Coordinates of C-alpha atoms in Angstrom, one line a residue:
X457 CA -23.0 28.3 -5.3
X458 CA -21.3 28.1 -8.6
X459 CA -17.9 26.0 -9.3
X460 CA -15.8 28.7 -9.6
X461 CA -16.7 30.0 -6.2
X462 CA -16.2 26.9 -4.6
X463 CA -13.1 26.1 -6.1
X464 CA -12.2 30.2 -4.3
X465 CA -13.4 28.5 -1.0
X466 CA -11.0 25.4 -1.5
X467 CA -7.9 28.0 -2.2
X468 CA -8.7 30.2 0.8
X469 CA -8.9 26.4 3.0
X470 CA -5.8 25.2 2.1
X471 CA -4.1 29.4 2.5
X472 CA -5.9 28.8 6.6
X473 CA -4.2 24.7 6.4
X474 CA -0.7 26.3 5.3
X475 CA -1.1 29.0 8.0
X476 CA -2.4 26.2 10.9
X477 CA 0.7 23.9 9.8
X478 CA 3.3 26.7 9.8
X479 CA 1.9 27.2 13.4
X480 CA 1.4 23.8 14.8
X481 CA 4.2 22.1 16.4
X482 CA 6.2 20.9 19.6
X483 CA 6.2 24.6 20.1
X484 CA 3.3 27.3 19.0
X485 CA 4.0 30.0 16.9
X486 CA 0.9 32.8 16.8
X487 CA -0.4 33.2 13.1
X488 CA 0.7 36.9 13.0
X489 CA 4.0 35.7 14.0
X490 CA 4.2 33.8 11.1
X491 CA 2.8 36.3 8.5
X492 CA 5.7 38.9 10.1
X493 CA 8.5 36.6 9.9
X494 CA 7.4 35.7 6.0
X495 CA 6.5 39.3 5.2
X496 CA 9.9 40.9 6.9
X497 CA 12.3 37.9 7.0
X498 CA 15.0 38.3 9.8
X499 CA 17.7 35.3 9.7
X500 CA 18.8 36.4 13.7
X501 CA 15.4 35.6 14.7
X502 CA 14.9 32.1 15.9
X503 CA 10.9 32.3 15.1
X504 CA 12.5 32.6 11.8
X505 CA 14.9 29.7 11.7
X506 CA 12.3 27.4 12.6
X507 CA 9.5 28.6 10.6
X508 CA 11.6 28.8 7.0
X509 CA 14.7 26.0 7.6
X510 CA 11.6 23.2 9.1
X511 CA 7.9 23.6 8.9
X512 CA 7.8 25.9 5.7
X513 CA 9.7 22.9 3.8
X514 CA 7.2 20.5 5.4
X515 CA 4.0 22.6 4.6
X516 CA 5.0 23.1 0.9
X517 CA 5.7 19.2 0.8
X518 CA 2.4 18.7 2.2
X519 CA 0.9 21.0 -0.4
X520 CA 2.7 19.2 -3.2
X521 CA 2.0 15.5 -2.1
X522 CA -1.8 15.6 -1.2
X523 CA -2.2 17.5 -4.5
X524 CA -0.4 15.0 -6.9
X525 CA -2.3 11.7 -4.8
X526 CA -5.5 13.6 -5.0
X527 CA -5.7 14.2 -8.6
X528 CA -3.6 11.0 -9.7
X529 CA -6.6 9.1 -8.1
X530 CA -9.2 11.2 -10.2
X531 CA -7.5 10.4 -13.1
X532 CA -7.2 6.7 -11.9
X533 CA -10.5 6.4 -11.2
X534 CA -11.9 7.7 -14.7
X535 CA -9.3 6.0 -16.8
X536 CA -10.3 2.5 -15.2
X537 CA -14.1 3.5 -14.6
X538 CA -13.7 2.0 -11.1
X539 CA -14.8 4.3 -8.2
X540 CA -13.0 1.7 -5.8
X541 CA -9.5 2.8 -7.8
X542 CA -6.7 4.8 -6.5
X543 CA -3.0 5.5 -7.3
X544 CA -1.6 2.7 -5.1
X545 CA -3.6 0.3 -8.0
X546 CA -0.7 0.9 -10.6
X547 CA 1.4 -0.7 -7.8
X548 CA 3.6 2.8 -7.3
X549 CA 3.8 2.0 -3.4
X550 CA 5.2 -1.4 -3.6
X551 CA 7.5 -0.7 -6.6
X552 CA 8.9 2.2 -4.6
X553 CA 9.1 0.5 -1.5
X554 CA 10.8 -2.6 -3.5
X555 CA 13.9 -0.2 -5.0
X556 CA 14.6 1.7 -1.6
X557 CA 15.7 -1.7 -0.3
X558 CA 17.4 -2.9 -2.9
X559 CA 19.2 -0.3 -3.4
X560 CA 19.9 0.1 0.6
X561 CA 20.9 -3.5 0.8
X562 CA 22.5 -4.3 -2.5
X563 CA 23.5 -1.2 -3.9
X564 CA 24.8 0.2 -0.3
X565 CA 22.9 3.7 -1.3
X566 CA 22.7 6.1 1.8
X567 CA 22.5 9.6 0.1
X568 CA 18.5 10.5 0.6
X569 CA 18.8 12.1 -2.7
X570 CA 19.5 8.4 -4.5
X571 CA 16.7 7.7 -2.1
X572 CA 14.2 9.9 -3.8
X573 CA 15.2 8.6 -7.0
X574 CA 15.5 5.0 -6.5
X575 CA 12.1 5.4 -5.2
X576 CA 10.4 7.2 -8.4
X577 CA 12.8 4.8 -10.7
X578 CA 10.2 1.8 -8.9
X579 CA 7.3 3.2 -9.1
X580 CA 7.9 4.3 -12.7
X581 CA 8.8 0.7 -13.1
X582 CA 5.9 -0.7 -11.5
X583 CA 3.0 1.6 -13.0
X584 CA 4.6 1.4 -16.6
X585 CA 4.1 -2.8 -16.4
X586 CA 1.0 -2.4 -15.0
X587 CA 0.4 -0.2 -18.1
X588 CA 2.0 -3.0 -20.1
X589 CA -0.3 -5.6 -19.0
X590 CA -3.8 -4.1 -18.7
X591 CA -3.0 -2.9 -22.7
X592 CA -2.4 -6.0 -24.0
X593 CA -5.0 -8.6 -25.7
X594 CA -7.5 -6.6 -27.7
X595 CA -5.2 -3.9 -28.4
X596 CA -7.5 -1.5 -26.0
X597 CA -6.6 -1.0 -22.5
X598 CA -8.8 -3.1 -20.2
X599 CA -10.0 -1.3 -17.0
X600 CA -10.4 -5.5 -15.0
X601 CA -7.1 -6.1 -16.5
X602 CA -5.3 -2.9 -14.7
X603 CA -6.9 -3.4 -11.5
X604 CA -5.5 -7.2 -12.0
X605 CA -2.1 -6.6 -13.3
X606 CA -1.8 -3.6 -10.3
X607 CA -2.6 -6.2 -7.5
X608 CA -0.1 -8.9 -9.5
X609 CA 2.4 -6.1 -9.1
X610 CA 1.8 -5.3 -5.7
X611 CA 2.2 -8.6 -4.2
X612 CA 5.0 -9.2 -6.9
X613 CA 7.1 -6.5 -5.3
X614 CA 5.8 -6.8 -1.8
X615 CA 7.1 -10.6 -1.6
X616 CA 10.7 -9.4 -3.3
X617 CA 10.5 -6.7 -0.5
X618 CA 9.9 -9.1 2.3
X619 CA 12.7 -11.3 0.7
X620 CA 15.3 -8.7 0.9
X621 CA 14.0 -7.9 4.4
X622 CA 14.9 -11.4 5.3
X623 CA 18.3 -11.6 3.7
X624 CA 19.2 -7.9 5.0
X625 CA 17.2 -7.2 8.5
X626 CA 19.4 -4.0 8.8
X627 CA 17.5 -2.5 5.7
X628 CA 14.3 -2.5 7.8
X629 CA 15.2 1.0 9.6
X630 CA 15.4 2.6 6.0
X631 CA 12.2 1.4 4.6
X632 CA 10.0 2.0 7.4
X633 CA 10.0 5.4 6.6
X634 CA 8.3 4.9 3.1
X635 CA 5.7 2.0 4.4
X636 CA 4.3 4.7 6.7
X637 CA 4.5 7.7 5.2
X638 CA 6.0 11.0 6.5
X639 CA 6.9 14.2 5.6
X640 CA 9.6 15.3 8.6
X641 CA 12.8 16.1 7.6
X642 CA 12.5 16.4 3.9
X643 CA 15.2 18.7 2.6
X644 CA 13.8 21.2 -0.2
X645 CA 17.0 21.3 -2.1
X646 CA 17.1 17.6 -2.5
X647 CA 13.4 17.3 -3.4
X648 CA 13.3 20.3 -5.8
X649 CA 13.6 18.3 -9.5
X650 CA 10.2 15.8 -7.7
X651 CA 8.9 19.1 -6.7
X652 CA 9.0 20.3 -10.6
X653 CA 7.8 17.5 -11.7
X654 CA 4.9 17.8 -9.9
X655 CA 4.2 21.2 -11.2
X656 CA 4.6 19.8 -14.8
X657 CA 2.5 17.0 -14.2
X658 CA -0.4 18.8 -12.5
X659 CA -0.4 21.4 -15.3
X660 CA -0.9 18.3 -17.8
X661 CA -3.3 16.9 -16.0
X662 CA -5.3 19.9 -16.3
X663 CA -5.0 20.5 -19.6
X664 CA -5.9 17.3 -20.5
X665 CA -9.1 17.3 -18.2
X666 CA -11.5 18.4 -21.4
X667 CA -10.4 15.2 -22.9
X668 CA -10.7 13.1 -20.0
X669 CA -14.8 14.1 -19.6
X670 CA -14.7 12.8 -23.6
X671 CA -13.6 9.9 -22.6
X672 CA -15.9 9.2 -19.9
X673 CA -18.9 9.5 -21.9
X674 CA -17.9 6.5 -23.6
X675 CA -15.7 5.5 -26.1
X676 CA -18.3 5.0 -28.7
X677 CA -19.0 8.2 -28.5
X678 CA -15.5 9.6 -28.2
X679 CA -14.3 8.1 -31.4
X680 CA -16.9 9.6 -33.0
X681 CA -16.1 12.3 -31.8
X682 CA -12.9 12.2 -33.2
X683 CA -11.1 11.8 -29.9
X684 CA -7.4 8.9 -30.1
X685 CA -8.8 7.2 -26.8
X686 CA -5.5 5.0 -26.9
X687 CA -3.3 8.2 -27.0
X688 CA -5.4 10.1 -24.7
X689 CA -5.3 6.4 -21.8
X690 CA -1.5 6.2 -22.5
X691 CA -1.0 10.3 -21.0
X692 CA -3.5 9.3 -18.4
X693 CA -1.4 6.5 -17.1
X694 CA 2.1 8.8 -17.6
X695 CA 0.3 11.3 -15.5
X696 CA -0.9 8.7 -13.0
X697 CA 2.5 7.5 -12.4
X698 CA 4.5 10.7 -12.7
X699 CA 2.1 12.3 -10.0
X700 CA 1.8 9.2 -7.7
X701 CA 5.5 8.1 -8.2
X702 CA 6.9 11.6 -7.5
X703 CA 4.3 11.5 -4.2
X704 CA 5.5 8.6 -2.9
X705 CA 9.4 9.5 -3.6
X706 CA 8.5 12.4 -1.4
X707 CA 6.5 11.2 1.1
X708 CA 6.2 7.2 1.3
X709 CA 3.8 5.6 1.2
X710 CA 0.2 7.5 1.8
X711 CA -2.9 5.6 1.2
X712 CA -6.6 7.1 0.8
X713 CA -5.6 10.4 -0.1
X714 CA -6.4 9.3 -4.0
X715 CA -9.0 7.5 -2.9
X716 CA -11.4 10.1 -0.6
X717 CA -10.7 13.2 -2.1
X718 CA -11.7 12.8 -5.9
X719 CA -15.5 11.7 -4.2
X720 CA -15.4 14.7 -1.7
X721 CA -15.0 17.1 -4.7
X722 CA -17.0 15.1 -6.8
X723 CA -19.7 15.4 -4.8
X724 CA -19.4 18.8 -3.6
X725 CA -18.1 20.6 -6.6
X726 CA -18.6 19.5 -10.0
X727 CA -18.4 15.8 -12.3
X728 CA -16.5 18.2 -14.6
X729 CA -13.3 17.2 -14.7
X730 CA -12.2 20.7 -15.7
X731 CA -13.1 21.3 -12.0
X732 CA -13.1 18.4 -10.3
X733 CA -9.2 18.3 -11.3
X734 CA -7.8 21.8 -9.9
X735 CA -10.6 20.8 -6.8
X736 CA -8.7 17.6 -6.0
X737 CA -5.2 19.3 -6.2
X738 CA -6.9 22.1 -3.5
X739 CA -8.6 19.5 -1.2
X740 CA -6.2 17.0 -1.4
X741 CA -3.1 19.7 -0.1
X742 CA -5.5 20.6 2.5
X743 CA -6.5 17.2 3.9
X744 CA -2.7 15.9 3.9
X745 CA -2.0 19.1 5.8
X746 CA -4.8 18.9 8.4
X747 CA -3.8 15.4 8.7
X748 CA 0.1 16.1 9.1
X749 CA -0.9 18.6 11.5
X750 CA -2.8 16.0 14.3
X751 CA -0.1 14.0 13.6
X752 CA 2.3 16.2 14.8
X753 CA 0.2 16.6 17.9
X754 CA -1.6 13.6 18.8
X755 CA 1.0 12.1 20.8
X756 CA 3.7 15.1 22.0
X757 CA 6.9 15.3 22.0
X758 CA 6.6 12.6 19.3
X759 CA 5.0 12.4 16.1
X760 CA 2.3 9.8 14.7
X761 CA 2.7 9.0 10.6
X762 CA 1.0 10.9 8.6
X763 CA 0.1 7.8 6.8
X764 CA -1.2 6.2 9.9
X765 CA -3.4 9.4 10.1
X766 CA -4.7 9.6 6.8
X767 CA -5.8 5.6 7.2
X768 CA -7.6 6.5 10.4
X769 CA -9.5 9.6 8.4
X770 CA -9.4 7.3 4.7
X771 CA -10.4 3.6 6.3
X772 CA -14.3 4.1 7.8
X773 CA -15.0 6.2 4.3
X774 CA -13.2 3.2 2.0
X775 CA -16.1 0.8 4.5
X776 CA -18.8 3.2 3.5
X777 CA -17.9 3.5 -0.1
X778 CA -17.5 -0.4 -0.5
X779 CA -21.1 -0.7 1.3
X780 CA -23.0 0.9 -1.2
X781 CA -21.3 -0.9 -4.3
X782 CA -18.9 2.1 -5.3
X783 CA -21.3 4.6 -5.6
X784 CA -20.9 8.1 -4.4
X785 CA -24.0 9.8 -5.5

């Protein structure tokens, strides 16, 4: 089967994921229920009010998240030539997680809007020292040296984390949304200018994709080739941390996604990143979906993490992977 018809197979999974998430819930909805009330909208009808004001929001958050965690670990894994890498390496997680306390504690910040923000301001913060870091020395960006400088970070901002904890227990309730992840009660308005980033950042990730299979053949071979590797790393890494730091603004913190999907796809779609790319962003909205979905359901009336989730599907491949060396051929 050629690329392009797999890459049609992905879209039409993650059109049945949508549908299966707009259905699933404390209460069933029957597909053609949904299609009806999407197709003829009618505010009086209640099917409506909780398709369109709840799981629609959550569903297109789904989509957005699993797509920018799936491709930001495709590019994090070619820009550090590491198949172990994934987006939570440039420390986005713990920076994020780091700024929602402080600004809960110190700052007093309750609006979930600042929220958002303070969390992308931290993981911009982190990923852009990480950058920092691994470039320095040679003048060339070091692929040992990021995956260093990310786990410095980490813990860096996971200790002031626990710090604040200490000082301010009362900030605990805020942040344990963002150290498990979830994707309930995310209001569309407030997320819109993440959401838009997103877009943006997806779009320049695959327009940079022809570059980025340059680069991988070497960098001997892409300077002759005429190719600015150090301009080309630099866009990688302001992709890396828009996508990841806009993901886990949205959605807290979500391991594995950016770890398991860019193999899946890799191994069942193309090395190309011109595919593998668009594939992530497709199989990565789809798993985060699937695995919203059970977590909605695992445990009614009350809902599992969809971080918790996606570590239960992520963990026994991450074992696997780490078993054979890295390799995923």
């Amino acid at each position: 089967m050629s690329p392009a018809l797999k890459l049609s197979a992905l879209g039409g999974l993650l059109l049945l994921c949508m549908l299966l998430s707009l259905s699933t819930g404390a209460s069933w909805i029957a597909p053609q229920q949904i299609v009806g009330t999407l197709v003829h909208p009618d505010t009086l009808d209640p099917i409506h009010s909780l398709v369109v004001s709840t799981r629609l929001s959550r569903t297109l958050m789904a989509v957005a998240v699993g797509a920018s965690l799936a491709v930001a670990g495709a590019l994090m894994q070619a820009l550090t030539r590491n198949p172990l890498a994934s987006p939570g390496l440039f420390g986005v997680n713990a920076g994020a997680t780091f700024a929602i306390i402080l600004g809960s504690s110190l700052l007093a910040l309750h609006d979930p809007q600042q929220w958002l923000w303070c969390a992308f301001i931290g993981a911009a913060l982190a990923g852009s020292l990480v950058w920092l870091i691994g470039n320095r020395g040679q003048g060339s960006l070091n692929p040992l040296r990021i995956v260093l400088a990310g786990a410095a970070m980490t813990a860096l901002f996971s200790a002031f984390s626990q710090a604040l904890l200490v000082v301010n227990q009362e900030g605990l309730d805020t942040v344990l949304f963002w150290l498990a992840g979830s994707l309930s009660e995310r209001d569309l308005a407030l997320a819109a200018p993440l959401l838009v980033g997103v877009l943006l950042a997806l779009l320049g990730a695959l327009l940079l994709a022809g570059q980025v299979n340059v680069l991988n053949a070497g960098d001997a071979i892409a300077i002759g080739l005429g190719q600015r590797t150090g301009l080309i790393r630099l866009l990688m890494s302001v992709l890396i941390v828009s996508l990841a730091g806009c993901a886990v603004a949205l959605a807290g913190s979500i391991g594995f996604i950016g770890l398991l999907v860019p193999h899946m796809v890799r191994k069942g779609l193309s090395i190309d990143h011109r595919w593998l790319l668009p594939g992530c962003a497709l199989a990565g909205a789809s798993l985060l979906l699937l695995a919203d979905t059970l977590a909605r359901v695992v445990i009614l009336p009350q809902e599992v993490p969809v971080g918790v989730m996606t570590a239960l599907l992520g963990a026994p491949f991450f074992i696997f992977l780490a078993r054979r060396g890295g390799r995923y051929e």
